[in-house]
Coordinates of C-alpha atoms in Angstrom, one line a residue:
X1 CA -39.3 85.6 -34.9
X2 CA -37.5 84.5 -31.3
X3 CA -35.1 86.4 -29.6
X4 CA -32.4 84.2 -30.4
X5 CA -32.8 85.2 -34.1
X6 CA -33.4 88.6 -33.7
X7 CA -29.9 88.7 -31.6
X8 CA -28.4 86.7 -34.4
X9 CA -29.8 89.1 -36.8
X10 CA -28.1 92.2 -35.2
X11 CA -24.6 90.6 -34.8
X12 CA -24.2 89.6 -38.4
X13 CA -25.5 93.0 -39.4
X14 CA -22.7 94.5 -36.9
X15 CA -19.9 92.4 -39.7
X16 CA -21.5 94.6 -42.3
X17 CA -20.4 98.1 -40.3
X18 CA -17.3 96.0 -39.4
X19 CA -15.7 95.4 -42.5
X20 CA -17.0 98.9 -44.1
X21 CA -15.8 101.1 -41.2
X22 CA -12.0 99.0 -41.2
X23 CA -12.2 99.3 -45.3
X24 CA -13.2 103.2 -45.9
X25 CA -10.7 104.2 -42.7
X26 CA -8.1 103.3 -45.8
X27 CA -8.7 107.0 -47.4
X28 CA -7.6 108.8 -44.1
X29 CA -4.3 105.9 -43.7
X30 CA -2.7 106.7 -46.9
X31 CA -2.1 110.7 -46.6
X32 CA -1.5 110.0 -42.6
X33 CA 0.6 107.2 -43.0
X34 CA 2.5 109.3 -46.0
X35 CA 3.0 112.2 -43.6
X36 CA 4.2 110.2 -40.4
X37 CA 6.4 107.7 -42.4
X38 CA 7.9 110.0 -45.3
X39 CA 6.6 108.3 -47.7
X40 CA 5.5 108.6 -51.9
X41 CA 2.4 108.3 -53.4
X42 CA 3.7 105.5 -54.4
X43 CA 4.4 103.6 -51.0
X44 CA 1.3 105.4 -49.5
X45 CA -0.6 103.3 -51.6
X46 CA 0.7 99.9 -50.4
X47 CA -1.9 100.4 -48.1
X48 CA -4.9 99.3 -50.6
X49 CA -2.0 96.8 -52.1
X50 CA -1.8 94.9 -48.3
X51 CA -5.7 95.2 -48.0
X52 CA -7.0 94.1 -51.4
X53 CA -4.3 91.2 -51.8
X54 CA -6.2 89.7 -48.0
X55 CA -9.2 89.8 -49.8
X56 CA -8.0 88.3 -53.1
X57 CA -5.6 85.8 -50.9
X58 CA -8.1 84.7 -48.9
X59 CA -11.5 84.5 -51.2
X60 CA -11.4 81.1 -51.6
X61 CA -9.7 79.8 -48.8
X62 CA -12.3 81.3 -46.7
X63 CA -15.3 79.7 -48.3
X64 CA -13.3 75.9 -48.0
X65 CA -12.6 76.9 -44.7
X66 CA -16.2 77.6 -43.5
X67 CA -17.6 74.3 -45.6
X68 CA -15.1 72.1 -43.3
X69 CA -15.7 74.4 -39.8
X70 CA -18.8 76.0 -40.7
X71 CA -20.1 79.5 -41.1
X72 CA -20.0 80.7 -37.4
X73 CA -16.4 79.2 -36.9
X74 CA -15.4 81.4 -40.2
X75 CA -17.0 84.4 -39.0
X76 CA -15.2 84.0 -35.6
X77 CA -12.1 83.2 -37.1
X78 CA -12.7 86.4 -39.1
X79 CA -13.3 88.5 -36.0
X80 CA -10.4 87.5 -33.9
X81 CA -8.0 88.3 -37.3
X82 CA -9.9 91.5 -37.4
X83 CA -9.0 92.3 -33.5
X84 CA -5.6 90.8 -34.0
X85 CA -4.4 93.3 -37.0
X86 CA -6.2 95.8 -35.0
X87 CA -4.3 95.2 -32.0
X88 CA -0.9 95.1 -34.4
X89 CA -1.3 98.6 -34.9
X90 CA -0.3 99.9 -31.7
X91 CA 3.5 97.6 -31.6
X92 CA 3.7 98.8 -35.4
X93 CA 3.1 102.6 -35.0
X94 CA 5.0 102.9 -32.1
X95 CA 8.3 101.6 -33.7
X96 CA 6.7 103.9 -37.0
X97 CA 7.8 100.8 -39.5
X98 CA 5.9 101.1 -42.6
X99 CA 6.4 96.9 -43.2
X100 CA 4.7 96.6 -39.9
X101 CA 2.1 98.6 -40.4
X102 CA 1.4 96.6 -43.9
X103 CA 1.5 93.1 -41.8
X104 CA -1.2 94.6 -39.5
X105 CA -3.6 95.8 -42.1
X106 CA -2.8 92.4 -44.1
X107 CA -3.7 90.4 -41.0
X108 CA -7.0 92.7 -39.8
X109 CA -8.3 92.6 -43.5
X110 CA -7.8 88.7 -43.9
X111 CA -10.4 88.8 -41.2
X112 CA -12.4 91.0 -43.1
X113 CA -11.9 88.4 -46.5
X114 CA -13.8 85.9 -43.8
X115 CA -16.5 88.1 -42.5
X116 CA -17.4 88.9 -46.4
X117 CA -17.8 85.8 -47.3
X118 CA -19.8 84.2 -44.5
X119 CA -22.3 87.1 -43.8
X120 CA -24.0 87.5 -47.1
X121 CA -25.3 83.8 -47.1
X122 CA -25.7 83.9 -44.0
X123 CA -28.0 86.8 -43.4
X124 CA -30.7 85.0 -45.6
X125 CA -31.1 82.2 -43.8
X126 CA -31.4 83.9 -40.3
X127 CA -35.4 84.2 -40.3
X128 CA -38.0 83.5 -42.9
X129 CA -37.1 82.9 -46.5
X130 CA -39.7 85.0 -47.6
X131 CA -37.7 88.6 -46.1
X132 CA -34.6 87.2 -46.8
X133 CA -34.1 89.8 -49.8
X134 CA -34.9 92.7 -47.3
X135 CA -32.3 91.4 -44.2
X136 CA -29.8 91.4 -46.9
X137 CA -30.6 95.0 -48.0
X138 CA -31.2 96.4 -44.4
X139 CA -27.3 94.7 -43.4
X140 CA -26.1 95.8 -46.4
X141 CA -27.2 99.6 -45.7
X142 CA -24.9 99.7 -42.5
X143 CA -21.4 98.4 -44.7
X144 CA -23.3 102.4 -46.0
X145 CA -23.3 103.7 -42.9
X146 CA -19.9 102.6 -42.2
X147 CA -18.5 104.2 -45.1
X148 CA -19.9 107.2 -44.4
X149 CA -19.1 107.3 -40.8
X150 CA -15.4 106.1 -41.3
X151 CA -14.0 109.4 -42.7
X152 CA -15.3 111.6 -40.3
X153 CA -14.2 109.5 -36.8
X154 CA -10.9 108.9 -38.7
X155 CA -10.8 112.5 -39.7
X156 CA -11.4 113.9 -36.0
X157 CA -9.4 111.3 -34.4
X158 CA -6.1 110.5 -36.6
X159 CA -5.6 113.9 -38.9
X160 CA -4.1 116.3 -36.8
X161 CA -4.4 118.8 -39.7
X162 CA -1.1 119.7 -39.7
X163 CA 1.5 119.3 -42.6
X164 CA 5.2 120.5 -42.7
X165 CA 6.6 120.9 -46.1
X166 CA 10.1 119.5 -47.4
X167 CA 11.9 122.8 -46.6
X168 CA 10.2 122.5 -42.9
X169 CA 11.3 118.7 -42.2
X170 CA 14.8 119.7 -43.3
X171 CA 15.4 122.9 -41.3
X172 CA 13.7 121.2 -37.8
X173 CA 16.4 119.4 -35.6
X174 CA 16.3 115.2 -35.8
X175 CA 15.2 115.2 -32.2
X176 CA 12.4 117.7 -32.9
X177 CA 11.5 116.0 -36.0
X178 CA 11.6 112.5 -34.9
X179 CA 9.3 113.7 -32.0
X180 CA 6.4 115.0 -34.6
X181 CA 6.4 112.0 -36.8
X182 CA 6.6 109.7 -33.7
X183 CA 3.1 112.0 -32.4
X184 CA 2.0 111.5 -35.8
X185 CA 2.2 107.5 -36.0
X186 CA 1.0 107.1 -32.4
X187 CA -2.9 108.7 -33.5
X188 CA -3.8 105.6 -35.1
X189 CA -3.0 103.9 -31.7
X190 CA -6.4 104.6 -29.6
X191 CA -9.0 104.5 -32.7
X192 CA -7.8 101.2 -33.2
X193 CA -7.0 99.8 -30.1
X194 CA -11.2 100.7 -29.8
X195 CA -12.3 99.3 -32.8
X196 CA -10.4 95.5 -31.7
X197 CA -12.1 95.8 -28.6
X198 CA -15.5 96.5 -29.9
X199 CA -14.9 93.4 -32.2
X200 CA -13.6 91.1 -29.3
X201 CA -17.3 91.5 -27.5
X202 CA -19.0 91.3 -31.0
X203 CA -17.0 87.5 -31.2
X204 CA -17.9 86.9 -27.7
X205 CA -21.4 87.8 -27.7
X206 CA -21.5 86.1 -31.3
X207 CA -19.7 82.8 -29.8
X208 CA -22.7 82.8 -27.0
X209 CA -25.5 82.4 -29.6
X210 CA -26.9 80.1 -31.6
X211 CA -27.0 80.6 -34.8
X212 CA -28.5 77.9 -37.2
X213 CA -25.6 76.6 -40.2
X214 CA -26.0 76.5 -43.9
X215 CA -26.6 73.4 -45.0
X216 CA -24.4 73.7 -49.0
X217 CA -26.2 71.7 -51.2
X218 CA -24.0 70.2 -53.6
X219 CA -24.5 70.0 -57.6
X220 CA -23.6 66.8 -59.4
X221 CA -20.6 68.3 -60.4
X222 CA -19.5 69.0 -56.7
X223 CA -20.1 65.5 -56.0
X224 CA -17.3 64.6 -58.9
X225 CA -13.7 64.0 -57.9
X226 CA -12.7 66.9 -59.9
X227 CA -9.8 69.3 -58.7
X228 CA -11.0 72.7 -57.3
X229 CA -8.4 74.0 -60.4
X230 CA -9.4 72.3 -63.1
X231 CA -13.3 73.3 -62.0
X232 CA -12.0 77.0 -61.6
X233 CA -9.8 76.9 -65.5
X234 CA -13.0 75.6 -67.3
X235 CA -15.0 78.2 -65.7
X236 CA -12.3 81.0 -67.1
X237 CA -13.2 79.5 -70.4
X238 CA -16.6 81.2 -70.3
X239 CA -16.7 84.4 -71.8
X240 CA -19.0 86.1 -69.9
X241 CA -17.3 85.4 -66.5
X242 CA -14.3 86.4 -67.7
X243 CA -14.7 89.9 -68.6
X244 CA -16.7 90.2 -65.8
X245 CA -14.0 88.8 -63.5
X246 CA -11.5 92.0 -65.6
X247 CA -14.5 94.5 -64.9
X248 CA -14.8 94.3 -61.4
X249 CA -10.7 94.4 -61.1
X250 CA -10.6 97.7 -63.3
X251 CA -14.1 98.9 -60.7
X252 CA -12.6 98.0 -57.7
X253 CA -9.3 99.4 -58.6
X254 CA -11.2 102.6 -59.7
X255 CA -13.0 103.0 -56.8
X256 CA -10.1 102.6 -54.3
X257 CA -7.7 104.8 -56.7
X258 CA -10.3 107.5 -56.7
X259 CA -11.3 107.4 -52.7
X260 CA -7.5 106.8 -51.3
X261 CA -6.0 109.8 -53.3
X262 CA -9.2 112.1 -52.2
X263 CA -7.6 113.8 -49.7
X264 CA -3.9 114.2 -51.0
X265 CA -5.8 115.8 -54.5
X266 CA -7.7 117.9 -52.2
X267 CA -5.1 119.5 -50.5
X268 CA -2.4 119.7 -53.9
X269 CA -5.1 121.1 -56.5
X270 CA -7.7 123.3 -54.3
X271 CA -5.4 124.0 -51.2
X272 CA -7.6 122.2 -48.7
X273 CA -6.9 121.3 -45.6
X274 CA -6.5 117.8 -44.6
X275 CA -9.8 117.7 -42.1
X276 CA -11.8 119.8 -44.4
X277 CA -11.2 117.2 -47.3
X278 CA -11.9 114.0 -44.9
X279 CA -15.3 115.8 -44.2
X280 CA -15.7 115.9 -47.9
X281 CA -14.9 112.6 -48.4
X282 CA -17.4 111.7 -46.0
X283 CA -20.5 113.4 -47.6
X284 CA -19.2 112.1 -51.0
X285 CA -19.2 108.6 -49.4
X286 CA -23.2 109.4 -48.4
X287 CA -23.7 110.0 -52.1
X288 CA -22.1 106.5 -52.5
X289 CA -25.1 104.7 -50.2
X290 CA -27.7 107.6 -51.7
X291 CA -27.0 106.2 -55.3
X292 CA -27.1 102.6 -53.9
X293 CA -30.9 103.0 -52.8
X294 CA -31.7 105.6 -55.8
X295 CA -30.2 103.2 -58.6
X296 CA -31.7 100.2 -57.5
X297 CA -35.1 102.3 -57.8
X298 CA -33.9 103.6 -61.3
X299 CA -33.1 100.2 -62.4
X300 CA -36.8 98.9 -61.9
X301 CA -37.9 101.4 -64.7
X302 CA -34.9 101.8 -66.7
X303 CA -32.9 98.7 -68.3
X304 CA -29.7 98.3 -65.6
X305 CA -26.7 97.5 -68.6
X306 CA -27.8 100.9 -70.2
X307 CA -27.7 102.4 -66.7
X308 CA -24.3 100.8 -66.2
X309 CA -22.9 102.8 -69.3
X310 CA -24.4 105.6 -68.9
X311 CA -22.8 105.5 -65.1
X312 CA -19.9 104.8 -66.9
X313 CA -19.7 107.8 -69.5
X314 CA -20.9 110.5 -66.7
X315 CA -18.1 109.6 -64.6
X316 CA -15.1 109.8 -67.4
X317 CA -16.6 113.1 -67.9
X318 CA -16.5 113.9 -64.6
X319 CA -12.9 112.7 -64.5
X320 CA -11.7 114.8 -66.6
X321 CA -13.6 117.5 -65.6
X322 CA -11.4 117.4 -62.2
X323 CA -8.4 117.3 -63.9
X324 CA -8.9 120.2 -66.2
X325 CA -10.4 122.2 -63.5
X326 CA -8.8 124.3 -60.6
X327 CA -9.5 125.1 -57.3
X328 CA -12.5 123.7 -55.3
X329 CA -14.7 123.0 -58.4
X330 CA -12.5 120.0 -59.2
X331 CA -12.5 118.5 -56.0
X332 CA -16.6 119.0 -56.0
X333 CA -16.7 117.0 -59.6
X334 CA -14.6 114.5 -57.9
X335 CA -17.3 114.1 -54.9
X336 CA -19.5 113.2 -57.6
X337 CA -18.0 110.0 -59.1
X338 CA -19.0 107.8 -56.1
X339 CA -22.9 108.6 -56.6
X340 CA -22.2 107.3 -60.2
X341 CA -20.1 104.3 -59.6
X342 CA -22.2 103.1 -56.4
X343 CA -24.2 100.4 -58.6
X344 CA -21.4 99.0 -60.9
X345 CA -20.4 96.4 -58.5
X346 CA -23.5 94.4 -58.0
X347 CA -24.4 95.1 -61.8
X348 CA -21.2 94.1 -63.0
X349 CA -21.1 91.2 -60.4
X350 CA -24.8 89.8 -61.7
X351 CA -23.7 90.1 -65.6
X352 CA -21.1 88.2 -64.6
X353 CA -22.4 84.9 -63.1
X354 CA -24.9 85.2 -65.6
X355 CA -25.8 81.4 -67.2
X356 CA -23.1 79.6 -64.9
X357 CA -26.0 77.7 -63.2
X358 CA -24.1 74.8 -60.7
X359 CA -21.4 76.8 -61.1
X360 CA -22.5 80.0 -59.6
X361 CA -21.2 79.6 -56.1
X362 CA -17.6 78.9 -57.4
X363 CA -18.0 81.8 -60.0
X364 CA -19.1 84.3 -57.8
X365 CA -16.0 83.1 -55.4
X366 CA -13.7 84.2 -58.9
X367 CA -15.8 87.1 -59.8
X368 CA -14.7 88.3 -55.6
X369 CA -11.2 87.6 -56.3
X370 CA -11.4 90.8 -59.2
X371 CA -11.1 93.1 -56.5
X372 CA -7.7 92.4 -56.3
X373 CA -7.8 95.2 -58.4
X374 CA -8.0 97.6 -55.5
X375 CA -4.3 96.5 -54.6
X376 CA -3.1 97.6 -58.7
X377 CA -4.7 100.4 -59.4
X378 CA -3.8 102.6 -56.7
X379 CA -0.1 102.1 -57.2
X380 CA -0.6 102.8 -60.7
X381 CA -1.7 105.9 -59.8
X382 CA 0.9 106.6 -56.9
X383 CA 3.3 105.8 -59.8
X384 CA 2.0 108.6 -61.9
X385 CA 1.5 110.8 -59.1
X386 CA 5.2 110.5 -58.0
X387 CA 6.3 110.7 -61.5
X388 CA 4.3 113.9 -62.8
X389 CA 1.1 115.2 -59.9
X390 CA -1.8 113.9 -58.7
X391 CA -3.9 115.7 -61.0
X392 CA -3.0 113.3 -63.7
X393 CA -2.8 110.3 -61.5
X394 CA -6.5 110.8 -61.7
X395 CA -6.7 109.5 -65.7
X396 CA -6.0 106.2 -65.0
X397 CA -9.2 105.8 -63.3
X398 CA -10.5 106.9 -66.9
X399 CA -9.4 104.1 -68.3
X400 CA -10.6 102.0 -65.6
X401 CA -14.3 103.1 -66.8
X402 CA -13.2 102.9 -70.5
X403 CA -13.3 99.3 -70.2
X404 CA -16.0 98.8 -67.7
X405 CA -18.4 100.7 -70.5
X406 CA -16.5 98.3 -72.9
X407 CA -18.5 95.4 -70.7
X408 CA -21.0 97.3 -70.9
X409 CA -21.6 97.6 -74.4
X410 CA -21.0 93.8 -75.1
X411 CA -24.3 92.8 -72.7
X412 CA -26.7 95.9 -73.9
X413 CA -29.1 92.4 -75.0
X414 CA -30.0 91.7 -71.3
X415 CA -32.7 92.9 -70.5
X416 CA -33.2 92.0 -67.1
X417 CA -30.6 91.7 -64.3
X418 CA -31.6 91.0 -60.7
X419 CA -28.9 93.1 -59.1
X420 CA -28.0 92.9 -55.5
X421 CA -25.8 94.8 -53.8
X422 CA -22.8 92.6 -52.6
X423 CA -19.7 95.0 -51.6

């Protein structure tokens, strides 16, 4: 392999750790952003609501995009976005404006929507065909890396571990007060204002090499002067992608719920504090990539739909085990779901372009567009939080998984799945 490739080959790996880092920094936001800007569980969670609906807004409009300017011009496009909401941050948290802040995190993960897209092709064709199954694994295991990493620098960096209650806002003076929230908003500045520049010099450096372009091939259908619409409403038609497509929005959804509220649950049911729980987070996020590798080994000897409900029932049980129990024991059940939800993506995402054959591409561009569910969910739960605690905020997630196993259950006949991880 020449150099050129080899440099090609590390920068669109980088987009993996990109996008990952910027996505699981979304768990330490929401309870800082809730602290410095007074806000619910409810309006804490508009952070997932501004990410998700980038990625759900921008799916498709990404992939016409990059077959007009091509790949490299998407994933640039998608890099200077990501720098520019980066950048955003620092007006936005010095004025502390909630709406603001929103616009910046829209804006930075519309950039991610277009790094997404691009790099997963894209990493197959960088090299020979033949390891294109193992680049795509090897990226794939930084976006795991990321996630675990994110917690912890966002942890040390932006938690200052310190939290006032109600009765302590309200007896400080408004100068006094003003100045701590104001200290508070401003932590996000320098992480951020890092992570923009970092992906400036990945766009520059990406910009100065030469990368080869995917060629789409296009079907017979493609070729038709049909309207992208009517193409997408006949695919809805089709059973299979369309529970799919309402699996992966109740997943998604599931899986932000259950990582955003981490470290608010932490701190209301076992007392923890704030630093402590992102560290938590961050080893249950290495159980995320652990059950990655693990259940992709499992799934060569065991049938991967049965794996997918069994997943499924463990973590309901697990669910409810945190709400029923106090103390630290809850919170360490709740580590536990993201080792068993780290293969329903990809699973869920295979079953569900199953048998679309010219059709895939556009299917898989719908089947993306479910994790718009990461922007409803959460709320949901911020909803329930605000409206009773945050111990029972955590049952909605139960339903979630009530209807993945649902899926589940209606494609035990398959038999064989080739699963590869995709978010």
């Amino acid at each position: 392999m020449s150099k050129s490739n080899q440099r090609a080959i590390a920068l669109v790996t980088s987009l993996f750790f990109i996008w990952g880092f910027a996505l699981n920094m979304n768990p330490i936001l929401i309870p800082h952003l809730k602290k410095a800007c007074q806000l619910t569980d409810l309006q804490s969670s508009y952070v997932d609501s501004a990410s998700y609906f980038a990625y759900f807004l921008l799916a498709i409009p990404a992939g016409q995009f990059m077959r007009r300017f091509g790949y490299k011009g998407g994933i640039l496009l998608g890099l200077v976005l990501v720098a520019s909401g980066a950048f955003l941050l620092y007006p936005a948290s010095t004025v502390r404006n909630y709406a603001f802040i929103l616009l910046a995190l829209f804006v930075l993960f519309s950039g991610s929507a277009f790094l997404e897209t691009a790099a997963n092709p894209y990493i197959t064709v960088l090299g020979d065909s033949n390891g294109a199954t193992q680049r795509i694994n090897f990226a794939q295991s930084f976006n795991g890396l990321a996630a675990f990493l994110s917690p912890l620098v966002g942890g040390a960096f932006i938690l200052s571990g310190k939290n006032l209650t109600p009765a302590q806002e309200h007896a400080m003076p408004p100068d006094q007060l003003n100045a701590y929230l104001n200290k508070e908003a401003s932590a996000v500045q320098l992480p951020y204002a890092i992570i923009a520049l970092v992906v400036l010099a990945v766009a520059f450096l990406l910009y100065k090499t030469h990368i080869p372009e995917i060629e789409d091939e296009q079907s017979g259908e493609d070729k038709e002067n049909r309207s992208l619409l009517r193409r997408i409403f006949q695919l809805l038609k089709k059973k299979q992608l369309r529970t799919g497509e309402f699996a992966e929005f109740f997943y998604v959804g599931a899986q932000a719920g259950v990582l955003s509220f981490f470290i608010r649950f932490s701190e209301r049911i076992a007392g923890m504090e704030e630093k402590t729980a992102a560290y938590l987070l961050s080893l249950s996020l290495l159980g995320f990539m652990a059950g990655r590798f693990i259940g992709t080994a499992v799934m060569r000897i065991f049938n991967p739909v049965r794996l997918l409900a069994t997943y499924c029932m463990v973590n309901i049980g697990l669910l409810i085990l945190s709400v029923s129990l106090h103390g630290s024991l809850s919170v360490y059940a709740l580590m536990f779901v993201t080792f068993f939800m780290s293969i329903m993506f990809p699973t869920i995402f295979s079953l569900g372009i199953r048998g679309l054959g010219s059709q895939t591409k556009l299917g898989s561009s719908l089947l993306i567009m479910g994790i718009v569910g990461g922007a409803i969910i959460p709320p949901v739960m911020g909803k329930v939080s605000d409206l009773s605690s945050i111990r029972y905020a955590y049952l909605v997630p139960v339903v979630c998984f009530v209807y993945i196993l649902y899926f589940a259950y209606m494609n035990l006949k398959v038999k064989k799945l080739d699963v590869a991880a995709t978010h």
